Short mmCIF file of C-alpha atoms in Angstrom, two decimals:
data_model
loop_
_atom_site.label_atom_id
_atom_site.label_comp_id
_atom_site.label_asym_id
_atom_site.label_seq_id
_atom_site.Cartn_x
_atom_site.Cartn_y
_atom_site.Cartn_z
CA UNK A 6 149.31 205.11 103.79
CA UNK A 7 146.96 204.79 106.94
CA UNK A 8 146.78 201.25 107.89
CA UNK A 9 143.04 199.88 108.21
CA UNK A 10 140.92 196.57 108.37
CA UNK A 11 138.74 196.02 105.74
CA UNK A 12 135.37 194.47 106.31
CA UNK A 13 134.74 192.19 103.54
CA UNK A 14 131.02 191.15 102.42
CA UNK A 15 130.82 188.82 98.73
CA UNK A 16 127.75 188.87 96.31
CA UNK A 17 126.76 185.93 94.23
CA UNK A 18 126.25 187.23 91.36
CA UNK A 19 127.47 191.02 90.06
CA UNK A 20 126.45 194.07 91.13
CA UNK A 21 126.60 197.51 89.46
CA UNK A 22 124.45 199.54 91.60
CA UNK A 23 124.72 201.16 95.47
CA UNK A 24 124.12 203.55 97.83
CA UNK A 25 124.26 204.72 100.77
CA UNK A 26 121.29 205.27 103.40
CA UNK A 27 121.12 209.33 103.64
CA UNK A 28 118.62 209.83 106.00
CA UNK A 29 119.14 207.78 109.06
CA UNK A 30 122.23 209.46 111.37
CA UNK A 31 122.29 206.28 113.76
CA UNK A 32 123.44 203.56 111.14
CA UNK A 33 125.68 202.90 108.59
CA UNK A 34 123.77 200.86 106.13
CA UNK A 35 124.69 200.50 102.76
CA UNK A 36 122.31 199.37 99.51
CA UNK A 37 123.64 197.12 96.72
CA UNK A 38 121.60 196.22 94.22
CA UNK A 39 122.46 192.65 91.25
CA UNK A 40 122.29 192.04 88.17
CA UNK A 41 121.73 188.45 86.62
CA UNK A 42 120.96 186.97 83.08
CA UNK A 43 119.81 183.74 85.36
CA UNK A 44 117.70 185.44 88.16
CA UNK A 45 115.95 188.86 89.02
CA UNK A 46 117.94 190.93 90.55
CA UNK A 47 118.44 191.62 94.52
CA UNK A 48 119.08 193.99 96.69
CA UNK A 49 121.51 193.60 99.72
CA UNK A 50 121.28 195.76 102.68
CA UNK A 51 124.33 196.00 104.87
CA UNK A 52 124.63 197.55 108.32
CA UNK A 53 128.15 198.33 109.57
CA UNK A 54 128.95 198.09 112.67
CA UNK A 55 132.41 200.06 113.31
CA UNK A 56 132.95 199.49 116.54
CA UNK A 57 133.16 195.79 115.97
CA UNK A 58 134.31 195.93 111.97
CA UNK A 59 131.11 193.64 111.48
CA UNK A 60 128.76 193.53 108.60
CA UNK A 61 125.11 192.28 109.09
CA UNK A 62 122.97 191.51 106.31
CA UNK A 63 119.49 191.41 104.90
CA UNK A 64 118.41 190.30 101.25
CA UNK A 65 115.53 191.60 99.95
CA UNK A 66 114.32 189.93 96.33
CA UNK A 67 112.24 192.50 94.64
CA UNK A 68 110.55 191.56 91.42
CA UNK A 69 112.42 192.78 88.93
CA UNK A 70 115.52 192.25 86.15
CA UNK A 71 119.00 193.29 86.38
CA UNK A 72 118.84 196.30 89.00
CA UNK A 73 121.36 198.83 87.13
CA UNK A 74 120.44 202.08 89.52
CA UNK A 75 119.58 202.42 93.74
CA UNK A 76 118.79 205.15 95.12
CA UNK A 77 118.02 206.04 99.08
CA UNK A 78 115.37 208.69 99.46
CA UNK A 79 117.35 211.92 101.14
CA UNK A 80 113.76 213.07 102.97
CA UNK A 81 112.72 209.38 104.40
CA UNK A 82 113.76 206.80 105.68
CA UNK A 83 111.43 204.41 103.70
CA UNK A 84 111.84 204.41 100.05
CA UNK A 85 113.86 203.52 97.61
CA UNK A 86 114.35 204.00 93.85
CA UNK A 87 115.55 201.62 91.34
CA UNK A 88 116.36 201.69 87.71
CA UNK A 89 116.49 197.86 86.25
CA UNK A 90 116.35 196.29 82.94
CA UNK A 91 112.96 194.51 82.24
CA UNK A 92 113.76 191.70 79.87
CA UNK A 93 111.76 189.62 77.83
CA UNK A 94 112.83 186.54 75.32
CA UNK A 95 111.98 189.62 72.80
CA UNK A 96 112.81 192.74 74.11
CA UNK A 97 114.44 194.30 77.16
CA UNK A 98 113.84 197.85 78.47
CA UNK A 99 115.12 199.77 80.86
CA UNK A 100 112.52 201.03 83.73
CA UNK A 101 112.20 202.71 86.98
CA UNK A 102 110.26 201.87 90.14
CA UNK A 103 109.74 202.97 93.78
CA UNK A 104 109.72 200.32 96.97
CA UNK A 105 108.95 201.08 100.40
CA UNK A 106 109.94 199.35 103.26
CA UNK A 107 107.30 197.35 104.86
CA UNK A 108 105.78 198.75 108.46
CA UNK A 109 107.60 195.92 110.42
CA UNK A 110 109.60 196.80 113.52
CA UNK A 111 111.31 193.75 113.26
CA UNK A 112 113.88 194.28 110.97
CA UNK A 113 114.79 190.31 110.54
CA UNK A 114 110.93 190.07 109.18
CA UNK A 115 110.91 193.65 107.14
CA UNK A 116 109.83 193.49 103.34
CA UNK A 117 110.63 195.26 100.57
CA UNK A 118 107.40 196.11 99.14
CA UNK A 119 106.21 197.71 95.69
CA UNK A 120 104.95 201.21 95.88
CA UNK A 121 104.48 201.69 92.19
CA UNK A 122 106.17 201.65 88.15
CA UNK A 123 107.18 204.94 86.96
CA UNK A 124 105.41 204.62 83.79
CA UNK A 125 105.29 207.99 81.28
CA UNK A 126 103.43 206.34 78.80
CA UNK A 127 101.09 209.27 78.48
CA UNK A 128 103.95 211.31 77.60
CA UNK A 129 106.38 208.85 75.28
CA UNK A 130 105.59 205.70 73.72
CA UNK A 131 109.36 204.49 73.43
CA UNK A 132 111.33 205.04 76.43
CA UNK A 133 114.42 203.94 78.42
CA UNK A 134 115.26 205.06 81.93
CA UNK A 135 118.96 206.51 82.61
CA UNK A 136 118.84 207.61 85.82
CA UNK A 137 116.89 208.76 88.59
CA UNK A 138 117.48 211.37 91.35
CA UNK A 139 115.72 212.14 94.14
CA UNK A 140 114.91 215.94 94.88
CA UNK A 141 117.35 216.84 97.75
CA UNK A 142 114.63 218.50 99.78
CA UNK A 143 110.86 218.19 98.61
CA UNK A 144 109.32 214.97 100.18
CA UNK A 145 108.06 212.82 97.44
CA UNK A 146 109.34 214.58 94.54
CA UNK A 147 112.28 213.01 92.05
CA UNK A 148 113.60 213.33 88.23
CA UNK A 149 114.00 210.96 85.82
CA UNK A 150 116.34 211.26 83.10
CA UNK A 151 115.17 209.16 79.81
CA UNK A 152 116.66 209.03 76.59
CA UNK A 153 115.89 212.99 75.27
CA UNK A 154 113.63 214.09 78.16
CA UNK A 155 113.60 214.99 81.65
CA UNK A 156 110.41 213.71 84.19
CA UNK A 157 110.39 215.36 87.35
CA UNK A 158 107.81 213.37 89.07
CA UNK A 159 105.33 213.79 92.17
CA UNK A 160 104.83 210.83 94.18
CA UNK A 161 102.77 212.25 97.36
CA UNK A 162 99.12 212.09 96.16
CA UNK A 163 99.60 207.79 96.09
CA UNK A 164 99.75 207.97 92.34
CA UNK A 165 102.71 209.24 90.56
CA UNK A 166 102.11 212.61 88.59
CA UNK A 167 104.49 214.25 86.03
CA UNK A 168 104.71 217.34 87.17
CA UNK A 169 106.64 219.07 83.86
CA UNK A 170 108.58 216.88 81.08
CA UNK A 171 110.72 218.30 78.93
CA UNK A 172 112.39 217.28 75.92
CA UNK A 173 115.92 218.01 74.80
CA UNK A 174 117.97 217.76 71.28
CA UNK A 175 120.85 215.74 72.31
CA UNK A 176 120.81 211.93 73.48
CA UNK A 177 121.29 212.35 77.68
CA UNK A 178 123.03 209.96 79.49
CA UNK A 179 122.47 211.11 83.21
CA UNK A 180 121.20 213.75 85.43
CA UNK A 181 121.14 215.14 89.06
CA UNK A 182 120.32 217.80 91.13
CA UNK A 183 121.96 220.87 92.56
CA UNK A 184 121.77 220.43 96.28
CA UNK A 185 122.02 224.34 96.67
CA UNK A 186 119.69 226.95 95.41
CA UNK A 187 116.38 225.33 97.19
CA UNK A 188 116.73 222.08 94.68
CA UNK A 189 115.57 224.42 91.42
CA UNK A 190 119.03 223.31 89.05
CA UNK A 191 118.77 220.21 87.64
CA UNK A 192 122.47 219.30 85.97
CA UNK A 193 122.25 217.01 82.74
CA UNK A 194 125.00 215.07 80.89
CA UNK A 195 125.10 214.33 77.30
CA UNK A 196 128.24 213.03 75.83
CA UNK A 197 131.01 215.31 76.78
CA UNK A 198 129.05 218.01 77.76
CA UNK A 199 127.22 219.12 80.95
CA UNK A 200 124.72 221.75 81.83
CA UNK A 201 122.84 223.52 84.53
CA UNK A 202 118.65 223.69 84.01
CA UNK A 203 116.88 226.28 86.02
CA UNK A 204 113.88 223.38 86.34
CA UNK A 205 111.01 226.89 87.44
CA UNK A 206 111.39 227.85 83.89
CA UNK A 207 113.40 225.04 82.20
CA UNK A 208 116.31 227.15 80.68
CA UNK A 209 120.02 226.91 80.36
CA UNK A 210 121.46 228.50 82.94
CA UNK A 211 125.31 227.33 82.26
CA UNK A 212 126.97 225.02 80.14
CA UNK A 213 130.11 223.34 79.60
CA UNK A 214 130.37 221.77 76.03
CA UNK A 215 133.63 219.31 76.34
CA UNK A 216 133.63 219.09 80.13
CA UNK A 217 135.97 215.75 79.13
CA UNK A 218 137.57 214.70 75.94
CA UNK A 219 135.24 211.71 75.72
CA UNK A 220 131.68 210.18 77.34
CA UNK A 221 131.32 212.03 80.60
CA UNK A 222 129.97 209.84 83.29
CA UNK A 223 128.86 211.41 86.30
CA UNK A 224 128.35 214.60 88.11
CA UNK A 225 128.48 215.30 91.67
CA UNK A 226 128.18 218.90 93.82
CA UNK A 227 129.90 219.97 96.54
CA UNK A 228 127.58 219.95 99.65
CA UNK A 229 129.29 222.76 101.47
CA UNK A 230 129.82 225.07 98.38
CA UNK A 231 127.67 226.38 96.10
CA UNK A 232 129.28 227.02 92.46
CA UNK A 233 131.67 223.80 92.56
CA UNK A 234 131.39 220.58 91.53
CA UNK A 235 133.23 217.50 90.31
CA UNK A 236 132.62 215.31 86.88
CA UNK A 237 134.32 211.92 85.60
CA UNK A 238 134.39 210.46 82.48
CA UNK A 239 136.16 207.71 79.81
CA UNK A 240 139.19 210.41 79.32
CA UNK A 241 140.82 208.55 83.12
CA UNK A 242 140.11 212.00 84.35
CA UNK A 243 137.74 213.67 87.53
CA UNK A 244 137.57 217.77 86.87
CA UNK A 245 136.53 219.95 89.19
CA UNK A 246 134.94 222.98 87.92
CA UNK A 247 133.13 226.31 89.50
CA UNK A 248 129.84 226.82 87.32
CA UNK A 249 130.34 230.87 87.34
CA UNK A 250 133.16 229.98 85.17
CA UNK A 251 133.45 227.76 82.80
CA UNK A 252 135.88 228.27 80.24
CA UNK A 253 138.05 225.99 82.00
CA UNK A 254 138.58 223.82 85.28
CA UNK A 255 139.92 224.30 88.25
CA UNK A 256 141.72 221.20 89.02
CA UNK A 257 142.06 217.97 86.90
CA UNK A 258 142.89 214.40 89.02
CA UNK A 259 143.90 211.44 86.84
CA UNK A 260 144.38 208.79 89.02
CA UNK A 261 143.02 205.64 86.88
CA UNK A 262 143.86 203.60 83.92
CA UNK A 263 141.14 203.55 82.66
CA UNK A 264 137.25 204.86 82.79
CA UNK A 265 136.13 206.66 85.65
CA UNK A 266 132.60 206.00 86.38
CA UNK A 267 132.01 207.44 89.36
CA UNK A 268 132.99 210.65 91.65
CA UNK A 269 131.96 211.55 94.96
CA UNK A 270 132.14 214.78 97.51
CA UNK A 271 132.41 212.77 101.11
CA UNK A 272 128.87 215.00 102.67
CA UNK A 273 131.21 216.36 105.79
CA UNK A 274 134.23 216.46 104.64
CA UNK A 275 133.96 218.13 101.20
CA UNK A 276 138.44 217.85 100.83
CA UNK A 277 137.57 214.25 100.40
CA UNK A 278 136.80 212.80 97.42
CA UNK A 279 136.01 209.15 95.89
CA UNK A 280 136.58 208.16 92.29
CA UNK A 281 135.65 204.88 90.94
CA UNK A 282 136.96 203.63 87.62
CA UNK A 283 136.68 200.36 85.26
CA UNK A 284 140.47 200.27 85.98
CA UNK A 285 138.93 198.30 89.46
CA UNK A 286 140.26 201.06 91.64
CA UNK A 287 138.88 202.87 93.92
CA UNK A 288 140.62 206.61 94.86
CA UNK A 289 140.06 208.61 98.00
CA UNK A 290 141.83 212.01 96.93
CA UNK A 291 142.47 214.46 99.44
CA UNK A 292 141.66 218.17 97.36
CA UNK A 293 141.74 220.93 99.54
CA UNK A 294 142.01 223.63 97.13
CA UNK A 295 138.29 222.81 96.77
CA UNK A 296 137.40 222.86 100.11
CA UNK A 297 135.30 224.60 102.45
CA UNK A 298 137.18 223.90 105.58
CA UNK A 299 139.22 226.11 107.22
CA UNK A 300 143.24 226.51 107.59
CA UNK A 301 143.10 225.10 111.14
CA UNK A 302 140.64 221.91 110.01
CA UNK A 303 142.49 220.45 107.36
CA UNK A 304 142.99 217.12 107.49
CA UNK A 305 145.49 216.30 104.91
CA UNK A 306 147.66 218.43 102.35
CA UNK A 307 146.56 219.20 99.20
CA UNK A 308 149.24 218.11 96.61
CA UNK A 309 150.07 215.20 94.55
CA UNK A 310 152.21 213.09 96.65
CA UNK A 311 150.85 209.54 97.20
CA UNK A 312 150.55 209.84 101.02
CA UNK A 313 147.83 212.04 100.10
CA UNK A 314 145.56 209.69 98.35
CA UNK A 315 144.44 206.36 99.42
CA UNK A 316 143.42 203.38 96.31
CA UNK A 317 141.24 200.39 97.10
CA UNK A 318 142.11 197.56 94.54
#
């Protein structure tokens, strides 16, 4: 086990949602987005300095509920998406937004300010918001996963436009996009099963019907090759999988106790991969069967030992 200081930062209240800023190669900034029954949610930005292990903060207080999604635009440095939970003393109701960073150079005086609601009312009269993802490569364009439909939405004209909604059988719980193939696969998850949607023509284009035994929870591709990718889900286990084959997957990691909510391909190093679990761990697995890199560029073995994998309590 590699021995390493940890740079601690503590919310107030809890928080459910971050992310990472894609787009800017100079920083290390980090979004994390609250959720309170007491007070709207907030959104902490956190620069990481790792030269001196320091953490400097801003808090921005956007005008909304819990904040249960964030999302870093991959094409700009400006804009962010959110998914939060508008609540009322009779209803509550899950919605999406998009914020832009104000034109401030000084970042102790920049605001967070409201671009507009992602509202589909023209489409769908009763709606929640899942998820949303932003399109890896168009400027301005991102999906929205609701509960039976997809929105893939175009924000450039000032006003957002649906471009194409479509509506599906099953209840879906989350989507995302294929990085590869010039951003036209859009991957969906419902229940145990996950799919591939060729988004010019909205088909099927592969399918795995129990990708876990129970509620899969998230989906993530490997940057550096183009048929693999990893899901997680409530059976403790992440699965990686090649989409040209299906019928079964390539390597299976249980490392938690219990749910795994999250898994994600580190964007260099693909070998490297996160899992995040209701357990309260956090795994960095070392897979290099799955890995682009070469022989002479591996970092660390790929087996089972514990040396090999790293757990943040």
């Amino acid at each position: 086990m590699m021995e390493s200081t940890a740079a601690i930062y503590g919310l107030e209240s809890q928080g459910r949602a971050l992310c990472s800023h894609t787009n800017d190669e100079n920083t290390i900034r980090f979004f994390v987005g609250t959720l309170s029954t007491r007070s709207n949610g907030q959104i902490h930005q956190l620069d990481f300095d790792d030269e001196k292990n320091e953490i400097t903060k801003k808090i921005y207080k956007p005008n909304v509920g819990e904040i249960w999604q964030i999302q870093s635009c991959p094409t700009s440095n400006d804009f962010l998406g959110l998914c939060y939970n508008h609540i009322t003393d009779r209803s509550a109701q899950l919605r999406s937004s998009i914020w832009k960073f104000s034109e401030i150079t000084d970042v102790e005086n920049q605001q967070l300010d409201h671009v507009c609601e992602l509202d589909p009312k023209e489409s769908l009269q009763n709606y929640d918001f899942r998820n949303l993802d932003w399109h890896p490569t168009r400027d301005g364009t991102l999906a929205t996963v609701l509960d039976k439909n997809i929105l893939v939405w175009d924000l450039k004209n000032g006003s957002p436009q649906v471009i194409y909604n479509h509506e599906f059988e099953s209840k879906l719980y989350s989507g995302k996009w294929n990085p590869h193939l010039d951003g036209s696969q859009f991957s969906i998850i419902a229940g145990t099963a996950v799919s591939g949607i060729d988004t010019r023509n909205m088909k099927e284009v592969w399918s795995i019907p129990m990708a876990h035994k129970f509620q899969v929870r998230d989906i993530d591709f490997n940057p550096n090759r183009q048929f693999y990718f990893a899901t997680c889900g409530d059976d403790c286990t992440a699965r990686f999988w090649d989409y040209r084959n299906t019928t079964e997957s390539i390597k299976v990691i249980q490392a938690h106790s219990h749910w795994v909510w999250r898994v994600r391909f580190n964007a260099f190093h693909d070998q490297l991969v996160l899992t995040a679990g209701s357990d309260s761990r956090v795994v960095l697995h070392s897979v290099t069967s799955i890995s682009s890199e070469p022989k002479g560029h591996i970092v660390f073995s790929d087996t089972e030992d514990e040396p090999d994998r790293q757990s943040v309590p």
